[in-house]
Coordinates of C-alpha atoms in Angstrom, one line a residue:
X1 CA 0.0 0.0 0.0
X2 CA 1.7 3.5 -1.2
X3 CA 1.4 5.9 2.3
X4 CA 3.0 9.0 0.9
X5 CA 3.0 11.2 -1.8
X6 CA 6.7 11.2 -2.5
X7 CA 6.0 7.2 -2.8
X8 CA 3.3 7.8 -4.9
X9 CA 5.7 9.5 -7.7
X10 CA 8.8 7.5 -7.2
X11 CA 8.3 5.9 -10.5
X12 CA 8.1 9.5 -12.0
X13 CA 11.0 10.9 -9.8
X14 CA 13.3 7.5 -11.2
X15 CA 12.3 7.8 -15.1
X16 CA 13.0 11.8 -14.5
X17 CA 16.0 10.9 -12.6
X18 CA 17.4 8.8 -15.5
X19 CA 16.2 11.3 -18.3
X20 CA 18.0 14.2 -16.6
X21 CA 14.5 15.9 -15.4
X22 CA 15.4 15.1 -11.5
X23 CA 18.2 13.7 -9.2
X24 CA 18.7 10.5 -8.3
X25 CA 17.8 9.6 -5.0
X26 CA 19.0 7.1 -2.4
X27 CA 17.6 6.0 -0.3
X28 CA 14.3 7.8 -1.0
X29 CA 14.5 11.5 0.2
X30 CA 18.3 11.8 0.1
X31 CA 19.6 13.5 -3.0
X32 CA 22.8 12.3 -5.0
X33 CA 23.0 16.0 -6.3
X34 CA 26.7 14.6 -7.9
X35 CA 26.0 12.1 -9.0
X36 CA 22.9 13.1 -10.6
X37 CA 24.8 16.2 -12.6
X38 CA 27.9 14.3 -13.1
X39 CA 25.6 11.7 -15.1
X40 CA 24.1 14.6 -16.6
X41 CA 26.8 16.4 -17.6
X42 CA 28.7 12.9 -19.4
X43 CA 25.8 12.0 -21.6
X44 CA 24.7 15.4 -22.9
X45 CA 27.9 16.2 -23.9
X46 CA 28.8 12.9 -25.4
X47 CA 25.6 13.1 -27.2
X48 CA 26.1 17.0 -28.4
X49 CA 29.6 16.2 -29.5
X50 CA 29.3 13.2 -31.3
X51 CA 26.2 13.1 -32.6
X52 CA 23.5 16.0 -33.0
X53 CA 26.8 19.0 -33.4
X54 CA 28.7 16.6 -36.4
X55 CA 25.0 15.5 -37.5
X56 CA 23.2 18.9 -37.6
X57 CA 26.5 20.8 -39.5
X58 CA 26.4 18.3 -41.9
X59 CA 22.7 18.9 -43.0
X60 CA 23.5 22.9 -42.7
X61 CA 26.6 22.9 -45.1
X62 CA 24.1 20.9 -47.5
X63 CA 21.2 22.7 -47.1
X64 CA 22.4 26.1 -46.2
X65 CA 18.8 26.1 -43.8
X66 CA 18.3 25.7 -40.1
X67 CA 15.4 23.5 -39.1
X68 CA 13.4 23.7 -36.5
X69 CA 15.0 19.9 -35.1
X70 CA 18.3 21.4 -34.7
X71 CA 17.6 23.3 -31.9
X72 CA 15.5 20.8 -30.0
X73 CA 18.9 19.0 -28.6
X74 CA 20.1 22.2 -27.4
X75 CA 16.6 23.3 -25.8
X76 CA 16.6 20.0 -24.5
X77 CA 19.7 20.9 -22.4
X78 CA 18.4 24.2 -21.3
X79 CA 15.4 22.2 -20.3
X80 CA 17.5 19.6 -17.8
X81 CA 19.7 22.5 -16.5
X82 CA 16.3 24.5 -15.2
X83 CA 15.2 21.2 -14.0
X84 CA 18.3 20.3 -12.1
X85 CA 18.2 23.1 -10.6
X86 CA 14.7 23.9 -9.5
X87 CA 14.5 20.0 -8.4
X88 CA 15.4 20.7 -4.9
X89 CA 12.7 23.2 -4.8
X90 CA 10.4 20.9 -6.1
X91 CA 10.5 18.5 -3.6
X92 CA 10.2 21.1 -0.6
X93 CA 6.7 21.8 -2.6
X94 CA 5.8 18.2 -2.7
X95 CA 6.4 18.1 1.2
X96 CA 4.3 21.1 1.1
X97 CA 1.6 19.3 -0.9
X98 CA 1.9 16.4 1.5
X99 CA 1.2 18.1 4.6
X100 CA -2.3 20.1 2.7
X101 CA -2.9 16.5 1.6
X102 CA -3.1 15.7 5.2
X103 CA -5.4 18.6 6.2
X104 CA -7.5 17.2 3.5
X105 CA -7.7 13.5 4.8
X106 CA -8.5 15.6 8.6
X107 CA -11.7 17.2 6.8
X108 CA -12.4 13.6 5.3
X109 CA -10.9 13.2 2.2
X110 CA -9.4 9.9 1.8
X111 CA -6.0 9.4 0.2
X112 CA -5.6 7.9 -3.1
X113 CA -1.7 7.5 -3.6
X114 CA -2.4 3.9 -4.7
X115 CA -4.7 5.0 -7.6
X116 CA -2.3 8.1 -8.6
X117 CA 0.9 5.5 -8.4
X118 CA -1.0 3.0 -10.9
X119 CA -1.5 6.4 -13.3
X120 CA 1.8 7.5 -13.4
X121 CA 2.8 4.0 -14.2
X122 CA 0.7 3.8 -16.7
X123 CA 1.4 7.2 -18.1
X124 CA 5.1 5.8 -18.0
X125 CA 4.4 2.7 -19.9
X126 CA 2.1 5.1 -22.6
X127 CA 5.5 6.7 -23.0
X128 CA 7.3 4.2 -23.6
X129 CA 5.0 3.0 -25.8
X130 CA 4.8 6.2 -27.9
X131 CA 8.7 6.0 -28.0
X132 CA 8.6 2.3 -29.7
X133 CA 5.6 3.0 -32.2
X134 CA 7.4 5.8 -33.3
X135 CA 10.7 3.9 -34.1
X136 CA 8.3 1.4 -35.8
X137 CA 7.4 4.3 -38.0
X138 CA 11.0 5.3 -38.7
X139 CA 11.8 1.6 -39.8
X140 CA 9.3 1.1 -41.6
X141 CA 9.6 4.3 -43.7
X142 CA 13.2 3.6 -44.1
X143 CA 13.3 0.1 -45.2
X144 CA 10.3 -0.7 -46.8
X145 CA 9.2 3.1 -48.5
X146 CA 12.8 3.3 -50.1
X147 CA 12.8 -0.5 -50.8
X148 CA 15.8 -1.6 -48.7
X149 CA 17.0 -5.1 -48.0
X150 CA 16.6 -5.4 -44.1
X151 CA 18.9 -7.4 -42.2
X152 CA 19.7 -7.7 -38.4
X153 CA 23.0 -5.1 -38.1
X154 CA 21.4 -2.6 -40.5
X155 CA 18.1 -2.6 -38.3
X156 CA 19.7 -1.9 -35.1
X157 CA 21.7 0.6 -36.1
X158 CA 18.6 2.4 -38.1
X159 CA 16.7 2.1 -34.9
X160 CA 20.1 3.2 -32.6
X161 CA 20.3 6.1 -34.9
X162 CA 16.6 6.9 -35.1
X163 CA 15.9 6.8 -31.3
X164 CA 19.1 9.5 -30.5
X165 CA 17.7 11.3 -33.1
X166 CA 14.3 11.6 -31.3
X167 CA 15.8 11.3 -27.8
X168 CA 15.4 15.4 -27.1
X169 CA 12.3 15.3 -28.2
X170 CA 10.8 12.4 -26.3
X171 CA 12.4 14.0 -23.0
X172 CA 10.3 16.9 -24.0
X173 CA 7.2 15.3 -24.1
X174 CA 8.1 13.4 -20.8
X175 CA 8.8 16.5 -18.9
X176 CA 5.6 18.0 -20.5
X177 CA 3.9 14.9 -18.6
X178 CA 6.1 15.0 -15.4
X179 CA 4.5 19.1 -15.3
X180 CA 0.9 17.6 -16.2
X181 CA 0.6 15.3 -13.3
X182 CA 2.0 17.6 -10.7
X183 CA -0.1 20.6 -11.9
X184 CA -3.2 18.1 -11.6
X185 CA -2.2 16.8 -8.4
X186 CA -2.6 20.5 -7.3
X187 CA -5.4 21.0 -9.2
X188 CA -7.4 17.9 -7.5
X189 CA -6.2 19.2 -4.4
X190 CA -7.0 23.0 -4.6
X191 CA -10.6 21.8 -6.1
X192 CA -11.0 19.0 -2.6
X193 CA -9.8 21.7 -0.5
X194 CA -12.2 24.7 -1.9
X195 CA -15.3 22.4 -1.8
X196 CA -14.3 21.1 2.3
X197 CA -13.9 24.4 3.1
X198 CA -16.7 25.7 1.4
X199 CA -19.2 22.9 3.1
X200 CA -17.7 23.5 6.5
X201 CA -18.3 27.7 6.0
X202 CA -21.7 26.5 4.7
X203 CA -22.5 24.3 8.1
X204 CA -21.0 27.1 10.7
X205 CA -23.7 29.4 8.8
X206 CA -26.7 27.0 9.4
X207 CA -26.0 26.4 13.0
X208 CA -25.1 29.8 13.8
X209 CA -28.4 31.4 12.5

């Protein structure tokens, strides 16, 4: 049985914590603040430097144009540098949202972590899912539209290729999600806390008349 909020959004904190969008933590509610931007730090500039720089240079000197795609990497960084650091903030919020959560189970609102863990799993899982369907999509243009032979080492490195390429953009999306459940959480909150306090004004108004 989940019994806290921060337990109810470990599975978001450890995706986010792998993607760059959080620290690591361990055990849960200690930070590895090193670790987590040293980790950080190694694979976005491996990536940069190896890949999207010599990749994006290559299709300016051919086309002469900037697309839109070549600056996604980069805002991606920006993206898990403001993330980084506002992550520590974050969770004094989410200690703050506990203790509401609290007041609201006091008024008699009963706590669903449970059901909110078994969403952001399954908003996980929809991720991933997205994330596979669209290297399906890749592949399938790539081999079959331009009538390729396919064979084992030229798929994986098609699909190795076509997942860095749309790594920046996936992260988007999943911190676009990791902001979607946390604004909602408040939202259910805010919306639980208005109508208790609203029914309890209400009832001190009856029996005071």
């Amino acid at each position: 049985m989940t019994e806290t909020l921060e337990r109810a959004l470990a599975p978001l904190m450890v995706i986010g914590g792998f993607c760059n969008l959080g620290m690591f933590e361990y055990p849960v509610g200690q930070l590895r603040t090193y670790i987590s931007c040293l980790y950080a730090l190694a694979k976005w500039s491996l990536l940069i430097y190896f890949f999207y720089y010599p990749m994006y240079i290559e299709n300016f000197q051919e086309d002469k144009i900037l697309y839109f795609n070549n600056i996604i990497p980069f805002a991606t960084t920006t993206l898990i540098l403001i993330s980084i650091c506002r992550f520590k903030e974050l969770k004094t919020w989410l200690r703050e949202l506990a203790i509401v959560d609290h007041t609201l189970e006091v008024l008699g609102t009963p706590k669903e972590y449970h059901r909110l863990r078994n969403w952001i799993i399954r908003i996980i899982i929809g991720w991933i899912v997205l994330v596979f369907c669209q290297l399906m999509c890749y592949n399938f243009t790539y081999f079959f539209y331009y009538n390729i032979d396919i064979n084992f080492n030229l798929f994986v490195v098609v699909t190795y290729l076509m997942f860095l390429d749309n790594y920046p953009s996936n992260i988007i999306a999943l911190s676009a999600l990791f902001s979607a459940v946390i604004l909602g959480l408040v939202l259910y909150m805010c919306i639980h806390l208005l109508c208790k306090l609203f029914l309890l004004t209400l009832c001190v108004k009856i029996f005071t008349v």
